[in-house]
Amino acid sequence: MFKPTFKPRKAYIDLSGISKSPLSLDSREGNFPCPTCSTWLSEAEIIKNNDFCPRCARHFAVTAWERIYSLCDEGTFEEWDSGLTSGNPLQFPDYDAKLQRASEDTHLPEAIITGKGIIGGMECVVGAMEPRFMMGSMGSVVGEKVCRAAEGAMERSLPLILSCCSGGARMQEGMLSLMQMAKTSAAIGRLNQAGLLYITILTHPTTGGVTASFASLADIIIGEPGALIGFTGPRVIEQTTGQKLPAGFQRSEYLLQHGMLDIIQPRLEMRSLLIRLLAVHQGGRNGQ
Amino acid sequence: MANNKFEFEAAYRLLENKLEELRQLSETLECDFSNEIANVEKRISQLRAERYKHLTPWEQVILSRDLERPMTRDYIDTLCTDFIELHGDRLYGDDPAIVGGIAVFGDRAVTVIGQQKGQDTAENIRHNFGMPRPEGFRKAHRLLKNAERFQRPVITFINTPGADPGIGAEERGQAWAISQLLLCLSSLRVPVVSVITGEGGSGGALALTIADRIIMLSNAVFSVASPETCASILLRDVKRAGEMAEALKLNAPALKDLRIIDAIVDEPLNENLLGAPDFVADLRSAISKHLDEVSAQPLDDLIRQRYQRLRVIGQFYEPDL
């Protein structure tokens, strides 16, 4: 069985999306241009600065494990369902190879990590999606792990916190992927009925079938600054409608203005916000 | 289904033209070939029927999008009586890409909802090519809650390329509208039967396809994304959409094998589906049978089973502990 291990971090910058920088990653060894403001940053600087640009505060992508560690009290996270891996149910061309490459690149078996952790002394079920694993796309395994996380929260009467990041449904699993939208939404429906708190953190980018299912069904939806969040991706919108997209379109700040997010919170202050939210939902006790 | 969308039709048309020449010739020569002509005619129609039984998935995609196919309103008008269309989401507007209302099906009052495409350019512009905007999904949501309140079973008709990919739709929360509809349908306390009549495109189709039973017409398709989208993203070549149509397992038999749909209603070889009495009768009895079966169950069981149907979808490996 594949055992996920936490590898020492390696800084990387997501160059997709808004980057118009002509500079390429390998043009200066060990340094990277910020995709937003093109400031050159060294790996050490990025680490020191907690994964965002010191000049424009652009939040760079972090791995699912880093996300979990940044939210949970040290040493409290206990992973669930780590053995679930994807097959190739439709025998889709190249899917096996893509899965293998994704798992080698990320040292993860799939695009989400779920489990139980303690945040500020309060127990909760926590999950984080991995942007590098086939763009965090949702196939059978992601759908199943989200459902089991919701069910695990219900069994223990715990809040559920999911950090989302996804390109949408995974095409290679065809309708089995699309149905995960329905399956996860139904599971969140039960969580709602059980009266349990559900919080999502939408990070760059959260689009497609994940946004249109469990990610947007939370009681409290938090966006990271500058994150691209939407249903249809901006390139497709531009291509199909021929319209020029408004400035800041589909970014957290734009969505907040349009009433889709509860709050935008910088990553460094995410944990403290969660602690406050959890404490209020425990009737004001902070659990410590 | 003499259809000029398919290249193979040319061969049949050539044979038919030859036969017509022969018929004229026999009249000129005043000799009677009518038996032979009738035989050949029969053979051609057999061959054509055989060919239409074996359409490739890509040919089915093309056929499912055919503008000549009946649209949701046609199905509602044929299968139901007393349809009263209800409009608007009470929040923003009325989306003509989704039609819905109350009607009588057989001897019961039902709520009917479906995506509506147009049959020509003007109609299609009016109906936004059947691509719902958030207000369409929210209208559907409102009508579903109404159905629950008055204990009316729900029939949905699915035919859409997908949710509208526009700026306005995003600004008004397309993803939010879809997810809330998924959640609503997954626990709606009335029986729901869905019929996929044409193009079942992605999230915009799925939003109305959470049901106790899903019926699919034999040339309808249901897909995570259009074959063209998959081809352009995965193969970087939109011309290879045919390969993707094959790989996506998007037609009715494949989806029945995957246990995503429950029943298939065979389409006749007739361009005007609703002009074929047998087809209409088959479709009516399929909907009626499934509606009867699910209506006979206690509501709590029904909701539990609807959840279980969704809960078991997906294939993956799990190590034995």
XYZ file of C-alpha atoms in Angstrom:
609
model
C 0.000 0.000 0.000
C 1.123 3.492 -0.809
C 1.988 5.424 2.296
C 1.876 9.185 2.003
C 4.791 10.905 3.588
C 5.352 14.526 4.304
C 8.276 15.649 2.215
C 10.316 18.686 3.162
C 8.705 21.661 1.494
C 9.807 22.850 -1.865
C 8.729 26.310 -2.832
C 6.941 26.600 -6.097
C 4.796 29.226 -7.622
C 1.657 28.608 -9.542
C 2.188 30.351 -12.852
C -1.225 29.578 -14.258
C -4.024 32.083 -14.262
C -3.151 35.699 -14.182
C 0.547 35.434 -14.903
C 1.563 37.507 -17.887
C 5.182 37.446 -16.897
C 7.488 36.689 -19.823
C 10.032 35.335 -17.394
C 10.349 31.625 -17.040
C 11.049 29.594 -13.959
C 14.477 28.387 -14.944
C 15.838 31.720 -16.128
C 17.480 32.439 -12.808
C 18.410 29.518 -10.700
C 16.477 29.190 -7.453
C 14.586 32.433 -8.002
C 11.026 32.874 -9.123
C 9.049 35.839 -10.421
C 5.825 36.531 -8.536
C 3.031 35.814 -11.036
C 1.186 38.955 -9.980
C 3.833 41.648 -9.599
C 6.890 39.951 -11.157
C 9.102 40.631 -8.141
C 11.986 38.153 -8.068
C 11.865 35.991 -5.004
C 14.227 33.352 -3.761
C 12.982 30.110 -2.345
C 14.295 31.121 1.073
C 12.398 34.408 0.941
C 9.185 32.645 0.014
C 9.549 30.214 2.895
C 10.440 32.973 5.330
C 7.441 34.913 4.156
C 4.953 32.062 4.636
C 4.218 31.517 0.966
C 3.235 34.910 -0.144
C 4.810 37.726 -2.033
C 6.246 40.423 0.300
C 5.422 43.118 -2.238
C 1.901 42.373 -3.478
C 0.725 39.783 -0.905
C -0.095 37.277 -3.623
C -0.744 33.939 -1.895
C 1.220 31.161 -3.559
C -0.097 27.626 -3.696
C 0.829 25.402 -0.793
C 0.595 21.647 -0.560
C -2.265 19.894 1.168
C 0.011 18.800 4.029
C 1.301 22.329 4.579
C -2.296 23.495 4.718
C -3.195 20.860 7.306
C -0.148 21.703 9.428
C -0.830 25.418 9.203
C -4.346 24.925 10.567
C -4.059 22.164 13.175
C -2.408 22.234 16.582
C 0.988 20.628 16.317
C 0.971 16.855 16.196
C -2.798 16.501 16.485
C -3.762 15.549 12.927
C -4.744 11.942 12.443
C -5.256 10.987 8.816
C -8.282 8.990 7.626
C -8.741 6.850 4.524
C -5.167 7.341 3.364
C -5.286 4.061 1.430
C -7.971 5.087 -1.054
C -6.608 5.222 -4.589
C -8.181 5.681 -8.001
C -8.611 2.923 -10.502
C -9.341 3.590 -14.121
C -13.011 2.608 -14.178
C -13.662 3.707 -17.765
C -10.275 2.513 -19.062
C -9.744 6.111 -20.104
C -6.660 6.622 -22.302
C -3.548 7.847 -20.412
C -5.361 8.042 -17.074
C -3.227 5.393 -15.353
C -0.034 7.160 -16.372
C -1.368 10.541 -15.225
C -2.355 9.139 -11.852
C 1.037 7.587 -11.400
C 2.841 10.783 -12.328
C 0.625 12.835 -9.999
C 1.250 10.487 -7.129
C 5.014 10.495 -7.733
C 5.103 14.288 -7.998
C 3.056 14.920 -4.879
C 3.873 11.850 -2.753
C 0.147 11.603 -2.215
C -2.273 8.860 -3.223
C -5.000 11.312 -4.301
C -6.012 14.964 -4.510
C -7.318 15.355 -0.953
C -6.167 14.620 2.582
C -8.809 14.192 5.270
C -8.744 13.346 8.932
C -9.320 14.495 12.468
C -7.364 17.292 14.067
C -7.435 19.782 16.878
C -7.563 23.504 16.148
C -7.001 25.801 19.109
C -7.846 22.945 21.430
C -11.089 22.140 19.635
C -11.542 18.841 17.839
C -12.743 18.929 14.259
C -12.657 17.013 11.007
C -10.255 18.692 8.598
C -9.535 18.185 4.902
C -7.284 19.884 2.365
C -7.139 19.466 -1.387
C -3.845 19.163 -3.225
C -3.519 21.553 -6.175
C -0.700 19.595 -7.810
C -2.549 16.284 -7.949
C -4.211 16.511 -11.370
C -5.209 20.103 -10.516
C -7.102 18.970 -7.471
C -9.741 17.452 -9.714
C -12.576 15.481 -8.146
C -12.972 11.849 -9.130
C -14.371 8.923 -7.169
C -11.729 9.087 -4.422
C -12.070 12.804 -3.689
C -15.866 12.448 -3.616
C -15.660 9.419 -1.334
C -13.215 11.034 1.080
C -15.315 14.192 1.338
C -18.373 12.033 2.105
C -16.499 9.985 4.691
C -15.191 13.173 6.287
C -18.770 14.464 6.562
C -19.943 11.125 7.943
C -17.019 11.008 10.368
C -17.962 14.467 11.574
C -21.540 13.312 12.111
C -20.509 10.193 14.038
C -18.445 12.281 16.420
C -20.594 15.445 16.348
C -17.634 17.518 15.194
C -17.391 20.515 12.902
C -16.066 19.960 9.377
C -13.462 22.261 7.812
C -12.398 21.762 4.194
C -9.734 23.722 2.371
C -10.682 23.580 -1.314
C -8.613 23.918 -4.445
C -9.724 22.300 -7.663
C -9.988 22.503 -11.406
C -13.367 20.729 -11.201
C -14.657 17.265 -11.955
C -12.053 14.802 -13.229
C -12.910 14.162 -16.868
C -11.108 10.825 -16.968
C -13.734 9.225 -14.746
C -16.600 10.535 -16.880
C -20.015 10.484 -15.253
C -18.629 8.806 -12.141
C -16.827 12.102 -11.494
C -19.804 14.308 -12.260
C -21.943 12.263 -9.872
C -19.478 12.996 -7.053
C -20.935 16.509 -7.096
C -24.318 15.045 -6.246
C -22.883 12.580 -3.749
C -20.878 15.155 -1.794
C -23.766 17.657 -1.842
C -26.078 14.993 -0.444
C -23.581 14.203 2.327
C -23.311 17.892 3.221
C -27.115 17.983 3.292
C -27.058 15.349 6.050
C -24.359 17.235 7.920
C -26.591 20.333 7.811
C -29.523 18.361 9.129
C -27.352 17.084 11.964
C -26.815 20.720 12.914
C -23.044 20.589 12.601
C -20.843 23.473 11.606
C -19.287 23.276 8.135
C -16.638 25.765 6.996
C -14.864 25.890 3.633
C -11.717 27.801 2.754
C -11.619 28.534 -0.971
C -8.071 28.868 -2.254
C -6.570 29.590 -5.653
C -8.068 28.182 -7.851
C -11.427 26.651 -6.900
C -13.560 26.118 -9.991
C -16.008 23.824 -11.751
C -17.674 20.880 -10.093
C -16.059 21.414 -6.701
C -17.282 25.004 -6.442
C -20.687 23.861 -7.697
C -21.003 21.222 -4.982
C -19.540 20.828 -1.492
C -17.286 23.917 -1.604
C -20.153 26.398 -1.884
C -22.505 24.632 0.535
C -20.736 25.621 3.746
C -22.278 27.562 6.602
C -19.295 29.875 6.423
C -17.285 30.326 3.230
C -13.874 31.923 3.586
C -11.808 33.063 0.601
C -8.054 33.513 0.495
C -6.989 36.889 -0.882
C -6.733 36.926 -4.672
C -7.998 33.379 -5.135
C -9.750 32.564 -8.404
C -13.157 31.115 -7.535
C -15.951 30.309 -9.950
C -17.853 27.769 -11.989
C -16.618 28.324 -15.539
C -12.914 29.153 -15.886
C -12.028 32.648 -17.145
C -10.437 31.411 -20.361
C -13.539 29.478 -21.352
C -15.760 32.464 -20.563
C -13.618 34.703 -22.734
C -13.532 32.199 -25.578
C -17.236 31.372 -25.603
C -18.678 34.824 -24.968
C -16.031 36.938 -26.663
C -16.471 39.438 -23.836
C -13.654 41.159 -22.039
C -13.619 40.137 -18.417
C -13.962 42.912 -15.833
C -10.917 43.704 -13.712
C -10.596 41.372 -10.751
C -13.296 39.082 -12.173
C -13.795 35.853 -10.173
C -11.226 36.860 -7.566
C -12.113 36.579 -3.876
C -12.519 40.336 -3.518
C -14.914 40.429 -6.498
C -16.917 37.525 -5.105
C -17.139 39.144 -1.685
C -18.574 42.237 -3.364
C -21.092 40.077 -5.215
C -22.211 38.361 -2.041
C -20.735 34.904 -2.561
C -18.202 34.771 0.286
C -18.602 35.445 3.977
C -15.126 36.750 4.564
C -11.663 37.083 3.032
C -8.869 36.107 5.334
C -5.102 36.207 4.720
C -3.519 32.812 5.140
C -1.417 33.789 8.148
C -4.542 34.744 10.064
C -6.647 31.814 8.865
C -6.018 29.634 11.883
C -6.903 32.359 14.359
C -10.143 33.051 12.476
C -11.051 29.362 12.569
C -10.372 29.253 16.304
C -12.714 32.181 16.852
C -15.412 30.658 14.642
C -15.130 27.269 16.320
C -15.219 28.855 19.755
C -18.367 30.856 18.982
C -20.043 27.713 17.722
C -19.146 25.954 20.936
C -21.132 28.570 22.774
C -18.234 30.914 23.379
C -15.871 28.478 25.046
C -12.512 28.413 23.346
C -11.888 24.811 24.286
C -8.603 25.372 26.034
C -34.835 9.257 -39.425
C -33.680 10.295 -42.845
C -31.111 12.576 -41.445
C -28.547 14.528 -43.371
C -26.201 14.929 -40.400
C -24.508 11.633 -41.062
C -22.228 10.785 -43.954
C -23.526 7.246 -44.118
C -26.929 8.638 -45.099
C -25.536 9.526 -48.518
C -25.235 5.854 -49.433
C -28.856 5.134 -48.513
C -30.033 8.206 -50.336
C -28.153 7.115 -53.435
C -29.923 3.752 -53.337
C -33.274 5.430 -52.839
C -32.645 7.718 -55.782
C -31.743 4.743 -57.962
C -34.931 3.037 -56.897
C -36.948 6.109 -57.808
C -35.336 6.084 -61.268
C -36.293 2.464 -61.619
C -39.866 3.226 -60.634
C -40.086 5.954 -63.252
C -38.518 3.663 -65.824
C -41.041 0.945 -65.095
C -43.811 3.438 -65.686
C -42.316 4.539 -68.998
C -41.734 0.969 -70.136
C -45.074 -0.078 -68.715
C -43.698 -3.194 -67.038
C -44.473 -3.979 -63.448
C -41.450 -4.113 -61.105
C -43.479 -3.141 -58.082
C -42.705 -6.325 -56.162
C -38.982 -5.998 -56.725
C -39.067 -2.312 -55.892
C -40.971 -2.980 -52.701
C -38.456 -5.659 -51.742
C -35.470 -3.421 -52.292
C -37.192 -0.605 -50.441
C -37.789 -2.872 -47.488
C -34.175 -4.011 -47.548
C -32.897 -0.432 -47.575
C -35.026 0.482 -44.604
C -33.853 -2.641 -42.764
C -30.230 -1.758 -43.411
C -30.787 1.791 -42.329
C -32.563 0.673 -39.170
C -29.641 -1.637 -38.434
C -27.200 1.228 -38.933
C -29.155 3.493 -36.579
C -29.134 0.787 -33.954
C -25.357 0.894 -34.040
C -24.632 4.578 -33.938
C -21.208 5.384 -32.504
C -21.170 7.456 -29.296
C -20.077 10.481 -31.322
C -22.981 10.006 -33.750
C -25.266 9.839 -30.730
C -23.800 13.091 -29.428
C -24.617 14.731 -32.753
C -28.105 13.246 -32.779
C -28.777 14.202 -29.155
C -28.170 17.843 -30.092
C -30.384 17.706 -33.167
C -32.649 20.735 -33.360
C -35.348 18.557 -34.923
C -35.622 16.550 -31.716
C -38.509 17.394 -29.428
C -37.632 19.904 -26.728
C -38.787 19.882 -23.102
C -41.989 21.813 -23.799
C -42.919 19.288 -26.492
C -42.516 16.406 -24.045
C -44.534 18.206 -21.391
C -47.307 19.059 -23.853
C -47.436 15.507 -25.220
C -47.212 13.593 -21.955
C -49.114 15.901 -19.621
C -52.333 17.847 -19.636
C -53.166 21.164 -18.047
C -49.603 22.426 -17.965
C -49.411 25.818 -16.337
C -45.993 27.394 -16.662
C -44.733 29.256 -13.613
C -42.076 31.906 -13.946
C -39.304 33.574 -12.056
C -36.933 32.988 -9.162
C -38.351 35.801 -6.964
C -34.826 37.163 -6.671
C -33.602 38.425 -9.975
C -35.483 37.311 -13.066
C -37.029 34.599 -15.170
C -34.695 32.345 -17.100
C -36.252 31.011 -20.321
C -33.554 28.281 -20.441
C -35.528 26.439 -17.774
C -39.262 25.871 -18.039
C -41.299 24.577 -15.168
C -44.739 24.493 -13.734
C -47.570 22.279 -12.656
C -49.386 19.770 -14.819
C -51.355 16.559 -14.748
C -49.613 13.339 -15.704
C -52.018 10.433 -16.025
C -54.224 10.903 -13.027
C -51.862 12.774 -10.762
C -50.798 16.357 -10.302
C -47.063 16.753 -10.866
C -44.423 19.435 -10.996
C -42.496 19.373 -14.268
C -39.179 21.152 -14.839
C -36.613 20.988 -17.614
C -34.063 22.874 -19.636
C -35.564 24.337 -22.789
C -33.637 24.677 -26.048
C -35.012 26.397 -29.111
C -35.591 24.828 -32.505
C -34.302 27.703 -34.601
C -31.866 30.547 -34.103
C -34.410 33.062 -32.859
C -35.862 30.608 -30.351
C -32.403 29.506 -29.305
C -31.342 33.051 -28.574
C -34.486 33.494 -26.514
C -33.816 30.291 -24.584
C -30.046 30.892 -24.411
C -29.480 27.575 -26.235
C -30.860 25.781 -23.200
C -27.994 26.943 -20.965
C -29.473 27.929 -17.597
C -28.298 30.934 -15.632
C -28.419 31.048 -11.826
C -31.945 32.461 -11.889
C -33.056 29.390 -13.861
C -31.651 27.031 -11.240
C -33.179 29.161 -8.488
C -36.546 29.079 -10.234
C -36.256 25.287 -10.356
C -35.341 25.298 -6.666
C -38.424 27.338 -5.845
C -40.709 25.081 -7.884
C -39.231 21.988 -6.214
C -39.886 23.407 -2.761
C -43.420 24.125 -3.923
C -43.807 20.544 -5.091
C -42.663 19.338 -1.674
C -45.105 21.583 0.124
C -48.039 20.304 -1.910
C -46.746 16.710 -2.092
C -46.589 16.669 -5.879
C -44.191 14.183 -7.488
C -41.601 15.773 -9.762
C -40.682 14.891 -13.352
C -37.611 16.595 -14.818
C -36.630 16.641 -18.489
C -32.941 17.024 -19.232
C -31.632 18.606 -22.422
C -28.854 21.182 -22.136
C -25.300 21.768 -23.348
C -24.523 22.852 -19.769
C -24.852 25.825 -17.458
C -24.389 29.269 -19.027
C -20.687 30.176 -19.151
C -21.164 33.941 -19.047
C -19.906 36.809 -16.914
C -23.358 37.583 -15.503
C -23.925 33.964 -14.524
C -20.671 33.956 -12.563
C -21.454 37.271 -10.910
C -24.796 35.944 -9.732
C -23.312 32.752 -8.323
C -23.712 29.996 -10.909
C -21.824 27.504 -8.730
C -23.862 28.447 -5.660
C -27.155 28.046 -7.545
C -26.167 24.592 -8.831
C -24.885 23.256 -5.509
C -27.998 24.411 -3.685
C -30.177 22.672 -6.252
C -28.152 19.447 -5.854
C -28.581 19.622 -2.095
C -32.298 20.432 -2.386
C -33.043 17.530 -4.743
C -30.980 15.050 -2.753
C -33.377 15.337 0.187
C -36.606 16.591 -1.403
C -39.493 14.803 0.254
C -41.435 13.871 -2.875
C -40.712 11.242 -5.556
C -38.525 12.499 -8.407
C -38.148 10.896 -11.841
C -35.752 12.338 -14.430
C -35.851 11.802 -18.157
C -32.737 12.590 -20.183
C -34.192 13.419 -23.570
C -31.244 14.845 -25.475
C -27.975 16.394 -24.452
C -27.110 15.885 -20.793
C -24.279 18.375 -20.493
C -22.236 18.564 -17.315
C -23.275 20.382 -14.119
C -26.140 22.217 -15.814
C -27.758 18.873 -16.611
C -26.822 17.185 -13.331
C -28.496 19.956 -11.335
C -31.907 18.543 -12.341
C -30.938 14.860 -12.543
C -30.817 13.889 -8.874
C -33.755 11.524 -8.829
C -35.182 8.296 -7.511
C -35.178 6.965 -11.058
C -33.408 8.175 -14.187
C -34.788 7.251 -17.590
C -32.754 7.907 -20.721
C -33.768 7.923 -24.379
C -31.641 5.567 -26.446
C -29.843 8.337 -28.329
C -29.522 10.768 -25.442
C -26.125 11.348 -23.822
C -25.017 12.384 -20.333
C -21.455 13.553 -19.848
C -19.102 15.170 -17.350
C -18.050 17.600 -20.091
C -18.644 17.796 -23.830
C -16.404 15.551 -25.947
C -15.117 18.719 -27.632
C -14.067 20.207 -24.289
C -12.335 16.977 -23.276
C -10.580 16.740 -26.624
C -9.341 20.308 -26.471
C -8.126 19.995 -22.879
C -6.786 16.442 -22.815
C -5.702 15.970 -26.440
C -5.286 19.615 -27.407
C -7.188 18.844 -30.572
C -10.897 19.512 -30.754
C -11.146 17.449 -33.953
C -10.605 14.306 -31.907
C -13.902 14.761 -30.056
C -15.092 11.459 -31.516
C -12.405 9.559 -29.588
C -13.399 11.319 -26.399
C -17.090 10.538 -26.975
C -16.044 6.894 -27.042
C -13.826 7.147 -23.946
C -16.284 9.123 -21.802
C -18.898 6.314 -21.767
C -21.652 8.849 -22.191
C -24.421 6.903 -23.928
C -27.382 5.135 -22.385
C -26.100 1.511 -22.399
C -22.742 2.539 -20.887
C -24.444 4.590 -18.181
C -26.821 1.741 -17.395
C -23.779 -0.513 -16.909
C -22.295 2.085 -14.562
C -25.651 2.114 -12.701
C -26.044 5.835 -13.151
C -29.345 5.471 -15.011
C -32.154 2.968 -14.487
C -33.965 2.522 -17.772
C -33.629 3.141 -21.493
C -36.525 3.971 -23.798
C -35.790 3.029 -27.395
C -36.186 5.721 -29.979
C -37.914 4.830 -33.229
C -36.403 5.471 -36.614
C -38.496 8.525 -37.041
C -37.392 12.096 -37.191
C -40.394 13.246 -35.256
C -40.147 11.183 -32.072
C -43.370 12.451 -30.593
C -45.176 11.660 -33.845
C -44.485 7.974 -33.219
C -47.355 6.594 -31.116
C -45.393 3.560 -29.889
C -42.553 5.706 -28.638
C -44.882 8.076 -26.829
C -46.659 5.107 -25.242
C -43.333 3.523 -24.197
C -42.069 6.743 -22.667
C -45.334 7.404 -20.892
C -45.461 3.930 -19.435
C -41.794 4.032 -18.361
C -42.323 7.293 -16.463
C -45.591 6.046 -15.042
C -44.132 2.696 -13.919
C -41.182 4.287 -12.139
C -43.310 7.003 -10.623
C -45.722 4.353 -9.306
C -42.897 2.289 -7.849
C -41.207 5.130 -6.034
C -44.503 6.689 -4.931
C -45.471 3.435 -3.251
C -42.606 3.745 -0.776
C -42.756 5.507 2.556
C -41.114 8.910 2.189
C -38.393 8.229 4.753
C -37.354 5.074 2.895
C -37.434 6.947 -0.389
C -35.108 9.665 0.880
C -32.781 7.093 2.418
C -32.659 5.157 -0.836
C -32.064 8.285 -2.895
C -29.109 9.059 -0.655
C -27.812 5.500 -0.939
C -28.078 5.602 -4.747
C -25.730 8.583 -4.779
C -23.560 7.390 -1.925
C -22.405 4.225 -3.707
C -21.428 5.899 -6.986
C -17.707 5.836 -7.624
C -15.005 3.230 -8.127
C -11.716 3.114 -6.255
C -9.297 0.815 -4.503
C -9.217 0.465 -0.775
C -6.711 -1.744 1.022
C -8.109 -4.321 3.447
C -7.462 -3.231 6.957
